[in-house]
Short mmCIF file of C-alpha atoms in Angstrom, two decimals:
data_model
loop_
_atom_site.label_atom_id
_atom_site.label_comp_id
_atom_site.label_asym_id
_atom_site.label_seq_id
_atom_site.Cartn_x
_atom_site.Cartn_y
_atom_site.Cartn_z
CA MET A 1 -120.71 -117.79 225.86
CA LYS A 2 -120.96 -116.32 228.76
CA LYS A 3 -121.66 -112.77 227.61
CA LEU A 4 -124.36 -113.80 225.28
CA PHE A 5 -125.85 -115.71 228.34
CA TRP A 6 -125.33 -112.32 230.21
CA LEU A 7 -127.16 -110.38 227.81
CA LEU A 8 -129.71 -113.14 227.31
CA ALA A 9 -130.38 -112.74 231.16
CA ILE A 10 -130.81 -109.46 230.92
CA PHE A 11 -132.99 -109.20 227.80
CA ILE A 12 -135.37 -111.73 229.37
CA ALA A 13 -135.38 -110.05 232.71
CA ALA A 14 -136.41 -106.80 231.41
CA LEU A 15 -139.07 -108.34 228.87
CA ASN A 16 -141.06 -108.81 232.21
CA LEU A 17 -140.97 -105.14 233.64
CA ARG A 18 -144.01 -103.97 232.08
CA PRO A 19 -146.11 -106.49 230.94
CA ILE A 20 -147.96 -106.42 233.81
CA ILE A 21 -148.61 -102.73 233.98
CA SER A 22 -149.03 -102.66 230.00
CA SER A 23 -151.52 -105.68 229.52
CA VAL A 24 -153.87 -104.15 231.81
CA ALA A 25 -154.77 -100.61 229.96
CA PRO A 26 -156.40 -101.79 226.84
CA LEU A 27 -158.81 -103.85 229.22
CA LEU A 28 -159.97 -101.29 231.72
CA GLY A 29 -162.94 -100.83 230.07
CA THR A 30 -163.65 -104.34 230.15
CA MET A 31 -162.93 -104.63 233.92
CA GLN A 32 -165.18 -101.91 234.65
CA SER A 33 -168.22 -103.36 233.39
CA GLY A 34 -167.32 -107.24 234.31
CA LEU A 35 -166.13 -106.37 237.67
CA GLY A 36 -167.97 -103.64 238.70
CA MET A 37 -165.34 -101.36 239.16
CA ASN A 38 -165.32 -97.84 239.38
CA ALA A 39 -163.03 -95.38 237.23
CA LEU A 40 -160.85 -94.38 240.40
CA THR A 41 -159.75 -98.12 240.96
CA ALA A 42 -159.27 -99.23 237.37
CA SER A 43 -156.76 -96.33 237.54
CA LEU A 44 -155.35 -97.45 240.75
CA LEU A 45 -154.20 -100.98 238.19
CA THR A 46 -151.78 -98.71 236.44
CA THR A 47 -150.62 -96.10 238.95
CA LEU A 48 -149.96 -97.76 241.69
CA PRO A 49 -147.28 -100.19 240.23
CA VAL A 50 -145.84 -97.03 238.97
CA LEU A 51 -145.69 -95.66 242.42
CA CYS A 52 -144.27 -98.67 243.60
CA MET A 53 -141.55 -98.59 241.20
CA GLY A 54 -140.58 -95.32 242.99
CA ILE A 55 -141.24 -95.99 246.22
CA PHE A 56 -139.56 -99.39 247.09
CA ALA A 57 -136.51 -98.77 244.47
CA PRO A 58 -134.42 -97.47 247.67
CA ALA A 59 -134.66 -101.33 249.08
CA ALA A 60 -132.81 -102.91 245.84
CA THR A 61 -129.73 -101.74 247.44
CA ALA A 62 -130.30 -103.16 250.89
CA LEU A 63 -131.21 -106.44 249.44
CA ARG A 64 -128.55 -106.32 247.32
CA ASP A 65 -126.18 -106.13 250.00
CA ARG A 66 -128.22 -108.67 252.04
CA TRP A 67 -128.83 -111.77 249.60
CA GLY A 68 -126.40 -110.55 246.23
CA LEU A 69 -127.02 -108.81 243.28
CA GLU A 70 -128.05 -112.05 241.13
CA ARG A 71 -130.05 -113.17 243.85
CA THR A 72 -132.25 -110.01 244.43
CA ILE A 73 -133.03 -110.12 240.77
CA PHE A 74 -134.16 -113.58 240.66
CA ILE A 75 -136.38 -112.61 243.79
CA ALA A 76 -137.72 -109.72 242.03
CA LEU A 77 -138.39 -112.01 239.46
CA VAL A 78 -140.59 -114.12 241.32
CA LEU A 79 -142.64 -111.50 242.30
CA ILE A 80 -143.37 -110.68 239.20
CA THR A 81 -144.05 -114.00 238.07
CA GLY A 82 -146.29 -115.10 240.41
CA ALA A 83 -148.48 -111.61 240.97
CA THR A 84 -149.14 -112.20 237.09
CA ALA A 85 -149.43 -115.35 237.62
CA PHE A 86 -152.16 -115.52 240.58
CA ARG A 87 -154.20 -112.83 238.37
CA GLY A 88 -155.46 -116.20 236.46
CA MET A 89 -156.25 -117.87 239.95
CA ILE A 90 -158.67 -115.51 241.19
CA SER A 91 -160.74 -113.18 239.47
CA SER A 92 -161.67 -110.04 241.95
CA VAL A 93 -160.72 -106.16 241.91
CA GLY A 94 -158.67 -107.08 245.44
CA VAL A 95 -156.43 -109.54 243.48
CA LEU A 96 -155.60 -107.00 240.47
CA VAL A 97 -155.18 -104.43 243.07
CA ILE A 98 -152.60 -106.65 245.57
CA THR A 99 -151.17 -108.34 242.62
CA ALA A 100 -150.49 -104.47 241.01
CA ILE A 101 -149.02 -103.98 244.21
CA ALA A 102 -146.60 -107.04 244.26
CA GLY A 103 -145.81 -106.46 240.73
CA GLY A 104 -144.94 -103.07 241.08
CA ILE A 105 -142.52 -103.81 244.32
CA GLY A 106 -140.80 -106.68 241.44
CA ILE A 107 -140.17 -104.08 239.07
CA SER A 108 -138.77 -101.59 241.77
CA LEU A 109 -136.06 -103.96 242.94
CA ALA A 110 -135.03 -105.40 239.19
CA GLY A 111 -135.25 -102.15 237.59
CA PRO A 112 -132.26 -100.48 239.25
CA LEU A 113 -130.21 -103.50 240.12
CA LEU A 114 -129.93 -104.48 236.03
CA SER A 115 -128.17 -101.58 235.83
CA GLY A 116 -125.61 -102.99 238.43
CA PHE A 117 -125.75 -106.12 236.53
CA ILE A 118 -124.49 -104.18 233.50
CA LYS A 119 -122.00 -102.55 235.49
CA LYS A 120 -120.80 -105.73 236.94
CA TYR A 121 -120.76 -107.68 233.74
CA PHE A 122 -119.72 -105.40 231.19
CA PRO A 123 -118.02 -102.45 232.84
CA THR A 124 -116.69 -101.07 229.54
CA LYS A 125 -119.68 -100.97 227.43
CA PRO A 126 -122.68 -98.88 228.91
CA GLY A 127 -124.00 -99.35 225.92
CA ILE A 128 -125.53 -102.41 226.72
CA VAL A 129 -128.32 -100.78 228.28
CA SER A 130 -129.97 -100.83 224.65
CA VAL A 131 -130.52 -104.41 225.07
CA TYR A 132 -132.28 -103.36 228.39
CA SER A 133 -134.44 -100.49 226.99
CA VAL A 134 -135.43 -102.18 223.82
CA SER A 135 -136.60 -105.39 225.86
CA LEU A 136 -137.95 -103.31 228.22
CA THR A 137 -140.02 -101.57 225.21
CA VAL A 138 -140.74 -104.68 223.31
CA GLY A 139 -142.57 -106.25 226.62
CA ALA A 140 -144.78 -103.00 227.30
CA SER A 141 -145.74 -102.94 223.62
CA ALA A 142 -146.68 -106.59 223.25
CA ALA A 143 -148.75 -106.83 226.13
CA SER A 144 -150.36 -103.94 224.94
CA ALA A 145 -151.26 -104.65 221.33
CA LEU A 146 -151.83 -108.11 222.08
CA ALA A 147 -154.51 -107.63 224.93
CA ILE A 148 -157.46 -107.30 223.08
CA PRO A 149 -156.80 -110.19 220.14
CA ILE A 150 -155.70 -112.39 223.08
CA TYR A 151 -159.18 -111.62 224.70
CA ASN A 152 -161.19 -112.34 222.12
CA ARG A 153 -159.73 -115.53 221.01
CA HIS A 154 -159.65 -117.18 224.52
CA ASP A 155 -163.38 -116.74 224.86
CA GLN A 156 -163.06 -113.21 226.44
CA SER A 157 -160.98 -114.59 229.45
CA LEU A 158 -159.96 -111.57 231.59
CA SER A 159 -158.13 -113.90 233.86
CA TYR A 160 -156.44 -115.66 231.31
CA THR A 161 -155.42 -112.85 228.99
CA LEU A 162 -153.93 -111.17 232.77
CA ALA A 163 -151.87 -114.14 233.73
CA ILE A 164 -150.41 -115.24 230.66
CA TRP A 165 -147.67 -113.12 230.59
CA ALA A 166 -146.07 -115.02 233.45
CA ILE A 167 -144.94 -117.44 231.09
CA LEU A 168 -142.70 -114.40 230.03
CA GLY A 169 -141.29 -115.04 233.72
CA ILE A 170 -141.20 -118.68 234.12
CA LEU A 171 -138.57 -118.26 231.13
CA ALA A 172 -137.02 -115.67 232.92
CA LEU A 173 -136.34 -117.43 236.23
CA LEU A 174 -135.14 -121.28 234.18
CA VAL A 175 -132.35 -118.71 232.78
CA TRP A 176 -131.82 -116.90 236.10
CA LEU A 177 -131.54 -119.98 238.32
CA PRO A 178 -128.11 -121.19 236.87
CA LEU A 179 -126.82 -117.26 238.16
CA ILE A 180 -127.87 -117.95 241.95
CA GLY A 181 -125.64 -120.36 242.87
CA LYS A 182 -122.72 -118.33 243.88
CA LYS A 183 -122.59 -115.74 246.57
CA ASP A 184 -121.92 -112.73 245.74
CA GLN A 185 -118.98 -111.87 247.68
CA ALA A 186 -118.69 -108.08 246.93
CA ALA A 187 -122.12 -107.80 248.40
CA SER A 188 -121.15 -109.03 251.23
CA ALA A 189 -118.03 -106.51 251.43
CA VAL A 190 -119.72 -103.29 250.53
CA ARG A 191 -122.21 -101.18 251.25
CA SER A 192 -124.68 -99.50 249.37
CA ARG A 193 -126.00 -95.72 250.37
CA LEU A 194 -128.24 -93.74 248.39
CA PRO A 195 -126.22 -90.88 247.05
CA LEU A 196 -128.45 -88.01 248.87
CA ASN A 197 -125.47 -85.62 249.10
CA ASN A 198 -124.17 -85.80 245.30
CA LYS A 199 -125.31 -82.80 243.11
CA ARG A 200 -124.91 -84.71 239.75
CA ALA A 201 -126.84 -87.60 241.53
CA ILE A 202 -129.92 -84.86 242.10
CA LEU A 203 -129.58 -83.10 238.93
CA LEU A 204 -129.92 -87.03 237.28
CA THR A 205 -132.88 -87.70 239.85
CA LEU A 206 -134.70 -84.76 238.18
CA PHE A 207 -133.76 -85.76 235.26
CA PHE A 208 -135.48 -89.24 235.09
CA GLY A 209 -138.33 -87.40 236.80
CA LEU A 210 -139.07 -85.12 233.94
CA MET A 211 -138.51 -87.46 231.64
CA ALA A 212 -140.52 -90.45 233.16
CA SER A 213 -143.41 -87.37 233.51
CA MET A 214 -143.15 -86.80 229.91
CA PHE A 215 -143.13 -90.64 228.91
CA TYR A 216 -146.17 -91.30 230.85
CA SER A 217 -148.41 -88.14 230.28
CA LEU A 218 -147.89 -88.92 226.40
CA THR A 219 -148.58 -92.94 226.66
CA ALA A 220 -151.70 -92.35 228.43
CA TRP A 221 -152.55 -88.90 226.66
CA ILE A 222 -151.53 -89.15 223.42
CA SER A 223 -155.10 -90.79 222.16
CA PRO A 224 -157.30 -88.74 223.95
CA ILE A 225 -155.46 -85.76 222.08
CA ALA A 226 -155.55 -86.91 218.92
CA GLN A 227 -159.54 -87.70 219.52
CA SER A 228 -160.17 -84.36 220.84
CA PHE A 229 -158.34 -83.19 217.50
CA GLY A 230 -161.06 -85.04 215.19
CA TYR A 231 -159.20 -88.19 214.82
CA SER A 232 -161.59 -91.58 214.66
CA LYS A 233 -160.80 -94.17 217.72
CA ALA A 234 -158.58 -96.44 215.31
CA SER A 235 -156.62 -93.51 214.05
CA ALA A 236 -156.14 -91.88 217.46
CA ALA A 237 -154.92 -95.99 218.47
CA MET A 238 -152.52 -95.96 215.40
CA LEU A 239 -150.85 -93.36 216.41
CA LEU A 240 -150.36 -94.48 219.92
CA THR A 241 -148.84 -97.40 218.11
CA VAL A 242 -146.52 -95.66 216.24
CA PHE A 243 -145.44 -93.03 218.91
CA THR A 244 -144.27 -96.77 220.99
CA VAL A 245 -143.28 -98.55 217.80
CA ILE A 246 -140.67 -95.92 216.61
CA GLN A 247 -139.20 -96.00 220.45
CA ILE A 248 -137.55 -99.51 219.48
CA PRO A 249 -134.89 -98.83 217.31
CA VAL A 250 -133.79 -95.81 218.70
CA SER A 251 -133.55 -97.41 221.89
CA MET A 252 -131.68 -100.17 220.36
CA THR A 253 -128.70 -97.45 218.46
CA LEU A 254 -128.55 -94.11 220.53
CA PRO A 255 -127.39 -95.88 223.51
CA SER A 256 -124.23 -97.48 221.57
CA LEU A 257 -123.69 -94.37 219.68
CA VAL A 258 -123.30 -92.45 223.34
CA ALA A 259 -121.01 -94.91 224.14
CA LYS A 260 -118.81 -94.88 220.87
CA TYR A 261 -119.00 -91.02 220.30
CA GLY A 262 -119.58 -89.57 223.94
CA LYS A 263 -121.41 -86.30 223.85
CA ARG A 264 -123.95 -87.47 226.31
CA GLY A 265 -125.47 -83.92 226.32
CA PHE A 266 -125.67 -83.35 222.66
CA PHE A 267 -127.98 -86.50 222.67
CA LEU A 268 -129.65 -85.82 225.47
CA VAL A 269 -130.67 -82.33 224.22
CA THR A 270 -131.28 -83.74 220.74
CA CYS A 271 -134.08 -85.85 222.31
CA SER A 272 -135.63 -83.08 224.18
CA VAL A 273 -135.92 -80.93 221.18
CA SER A 274 -137.38 -83.79 219.63
CA GLU A 275 -140.36 -83.85 221.99
CA LEU A 276 -140.48 -80.29 222.05
CA ILE A 277 -140.97 -79.79 217.96
CA GLY A 278 -143.84 -82.66 218.37
CA ILE A 279 -145.53 -80.69 221.51
CA ILE A 280 -145.50 -77.49 219.80
CA MET A 281 -146.75 -79.51 216.53
CA LEU A 282 -149.86 -80.38 218.34
CA LEU A 283 -150.35 -76.88 219.48
CA LEU A 284 -150.29 -75.79 215.99
CA HIS A 285 -152.98 -78.87 215.23
CA MET A 286 -150.49 -79.65 212.91
CA PRO A 287 -151.18 -83.45 211.12
CA MET A 288 -150.41 -86.00 214.20
CA LEU A 289 -148.58 -88.79 212.62
CA PRO A 290 -145.04 -86.52 212.29
CA ALA A 291 -145.72 -85.38 216.00
CA ALA A 292 -145.98 -88.83 217.54
CA ILE A 293 -142.71 -89.90 215.59
CA PHE A 294 -140.98 -86.67 216.34
CA LEU A 295 -142.42 -87.40 219.98
CA GLY A 296 -141.71 -90.98 219.81
CA ILE A 297 -137.83 -90.16 218.72
CA GLY A 298 -137.49 -88.26 221.80
CA ALA A 299 -138.97 -90.52 224.17
CA GLY A 300 -137.07 -93.68 222.66
CA GLY A 301 -133.68 -91.95 223.08
CA LEU A 302 -134.26 -90.06 226.56
CA PHE A 303 -135.51 -93.45 228.50
CA PRO A 304 -132.20 -95.26 227.44
CA LEU A 305 -130.31 -92.53 228.36
CA ALA A 306 -131.31 -92.03 231.40
CA LEU A 307 -130.94 -95.90 231.87
CA MET A 308 -127.57 -95.35 231.24
CA LEU A 309 -126.46 -92.45 232.96
CA PRO A 310 -125.62 -94.13 236.34
CA ILE A 311 -123.61 -96.77 234.85
CA VAL A 312 -121.23 -94.35 233.43
CA GLU A 313 -121.53 -92.08 236.12
CA THR A 314 -120.55 -94.36 238.39
CA THR A 315 -117.46 -97.22 238.99
CA THR A 316 -118.52 -100.15 240.78
CA PRO A 317 -121.82 -102.32 240.16
CA GLN A 318 -122.88 -101.37 243.84
CA GLU A 319 -122.39 -97.45 243.02
CA ALA A 320 -124.17 -98.24 239.92
CA GLY A 321 -127.30 -99.46 241.09
CA ALA A 322 -127.50 -97.25 244.24
CA TRP A 323 -127.56 -94.24 241.57
CA SER A 324 -130.17 -96.00 239.66
CA ALA A 325 -132.03 -96.86 242.78
CA MET A 326 -132.46 -93.17 243.50
CA SER A 327 -133.13 -91.82 240.13
CA GLN A 328 -136.16 -94.22 239.68
CA CYS A 329 -137.00 -93.58 243.18
CA GLY A 330 -137.51 -90.07 242.61
CA GLY A 331 -137.98 -90.18 238.92
CA TYR A 332 -140.89 -92.48 238.63
CA LEU A 333 -142.40 -90.85 241.90
CA ILE A 334 -142.48 -87.84 239.91
CA GLY A 335 -143.59 -89.32 236.60
CA ALA A 336 -146.51 -90.66 238.39
CA MET A 337 -147.70 -87.24 238.54
CA GLY A 338 -147.80 -86.25 235.39
CA PRO A 339 -150.66 -87.64 233.82
CA LEU A 340 -152.42 -86.69 236.79
CA LEU A 341 -151.49 -83.43 236.06
CA ILE A 342 -152.58 -83.65 232.30
CA GLY A 343 -155.73 -84.81 233.42
CA GLY A 344 -156.44 -82.18 235.70
CA LEU A 345 -155.66 -79.30 232.95
CA TYR A 346 -158.25 -80.66 230.80
CA ASP A 347 -160.96 -81.04 233.76
CA HIS A 348 -160.28 -77.37 234.38
CA SER A 349 -159.92 -75.95 230.70
CA GLY A 350 -162.03 -78.12 228.74
CA ASN A 351 -159.42 -78.76 226.34
CA PHE A 352 -155.63 -79.86 225.74
CA THR A 353 -154.02 -76.33 225.37
CA LEU A 354 -152.85 -75.74 228.75
CA ALA A 355 -151.56 -79.27 229.03
CA LEU A 356 -149.69 -78.79 226.15
CA VAL A 357 -148.53 -75.35 227.32
CA ALA A 358 -147.38 -77.42 230.84
CA MET A 359 -145.38 -80.17 228.66
CA LEU A 360 -143.49 -77.58 226.89
CA PHE A 361 -142.31 -75.66 230.37
CA VAL A 362 -141.20 -79.81 231.46
CA ILE A 363 -139.29 -80.54 228.71
CA MET A 364 -137.88 -76.58 228.84
CA ALA A 365 -136.74 -77.46 232.27
CA MET A 366 -135.50 -80.92 231.59
CA ILE A 367 -133.14 -79.08 229.06
CA VAL A 368 -131.84 -76.72 231.68
CA VAL A 369 -131.31 -79.87 233.83
CA GLN A 370 -129.46 -81.69 230.80
CA LEU A 371 -127.25 -79.06 230.19
CA LEU A 372 -126.70 -79.11 233.64
CA LEU A 373 -125.40 -81.88 233.53
CA SER A 374 -123.40 -81.67 230.60
CA LYS A 375 -121.33 -78.63 232.36
CA SER A 376 -119.72 -80.57 234.99
CA PRO A 377 -117.25 -82.31 233.15
CA ASP A 378 -114.66 -82.31 236.52
CA SER A 379 -116.83 -84.04 238.26
CA VAL A 380 -117.79 -87.10 235.97
CA ARG A 381 -116.22 -90.07 236.89
CA VAL A 382 -115.46 -92.40 233.90
CA ALA A 383 -114.09 -96.14 234.35
CA GLU A 384 -110.88 -96.90 232.48
CA GLY A 385 -111.55 -97.38 228.83
CA ARG A 386 -115.13 -96.35 228.81
CA GLY A 387 -114.77 -93.68 225.82
CA VAL A 388 -117.68 -91.89 227.37
CA ASN A 389 -117.65 -87.72 227.56
CA ALA A 390 -120.22 -85.42 229.06
#
């Protein structure tokens, strides 16, 4: 029963890590017209949380040392829930920007520490990261898909539509409340340090950044790319949905396969090749539905593996949290630049050809990093009984 409760805690916490961002994207046009918001300010509502996820990730380890693992995650959930709920009290541009920052800080703390939580309670089962990644994807997809229906159903209330996701946060706080009652002795005894001089940790951070830049670029631009190819707005939105939904079963199964059979390098490169095929299909102006499927399979596999690597590369929850904090700090900062690069290349050329070529180079660089990670088995630290090989 305890393990089921811990799984529930992981699932409900991860469910809260994206709605404050993804619920905004479908309503950006409405916000601009209703609140007199310019395009730059509107873009900050999605960019700021991602930047915060990178900038404040290192603070997660310091706060874990001070307050304990479970308590820090609980505080992070309070931040996310409070920021989301506050959007329902006051509707203004300033409040939206401030809550975007507060929510991003909460996500930056919870994200790395959930990896440490998995390491602590499931030390020999890194495949449990699939619960984390699937829940995160489900939360993001649900908030994005339901934003417009909720808005239309409830008298076009922007405040209500953005704040309703605080319900998930309240549920998460109720689940996590029993976990914060005991003092984490390990947190007091062991101090976490970011592995800044560890070559594998640096490679992992670079991989996370390249992966995130592709993910956010595709999420932001796959619909505009489709429209530039002559697809209708409805068809372009459907392709984004396909790209997102296909990630769920992949995220659910791949970490377990890697945990069972090993060969991390093989699965990493296979997912990258899937993205490579999707981009080549777009460059050749082939039908976009199979391209979106290939891209979704690649993205759906790479993200949970990026979350899984700090767990299998380390031996303690403190190390896992520190490695995750470092990889997510650098990774999200790099990832936030991806959509900006694609937009800049499009503005420069007037089409998406240069942008797609740039994506090809990003994927090829990512494959090189993955191969470097796979070819250093002598420095891989594998916990006893884990059964995962590079």
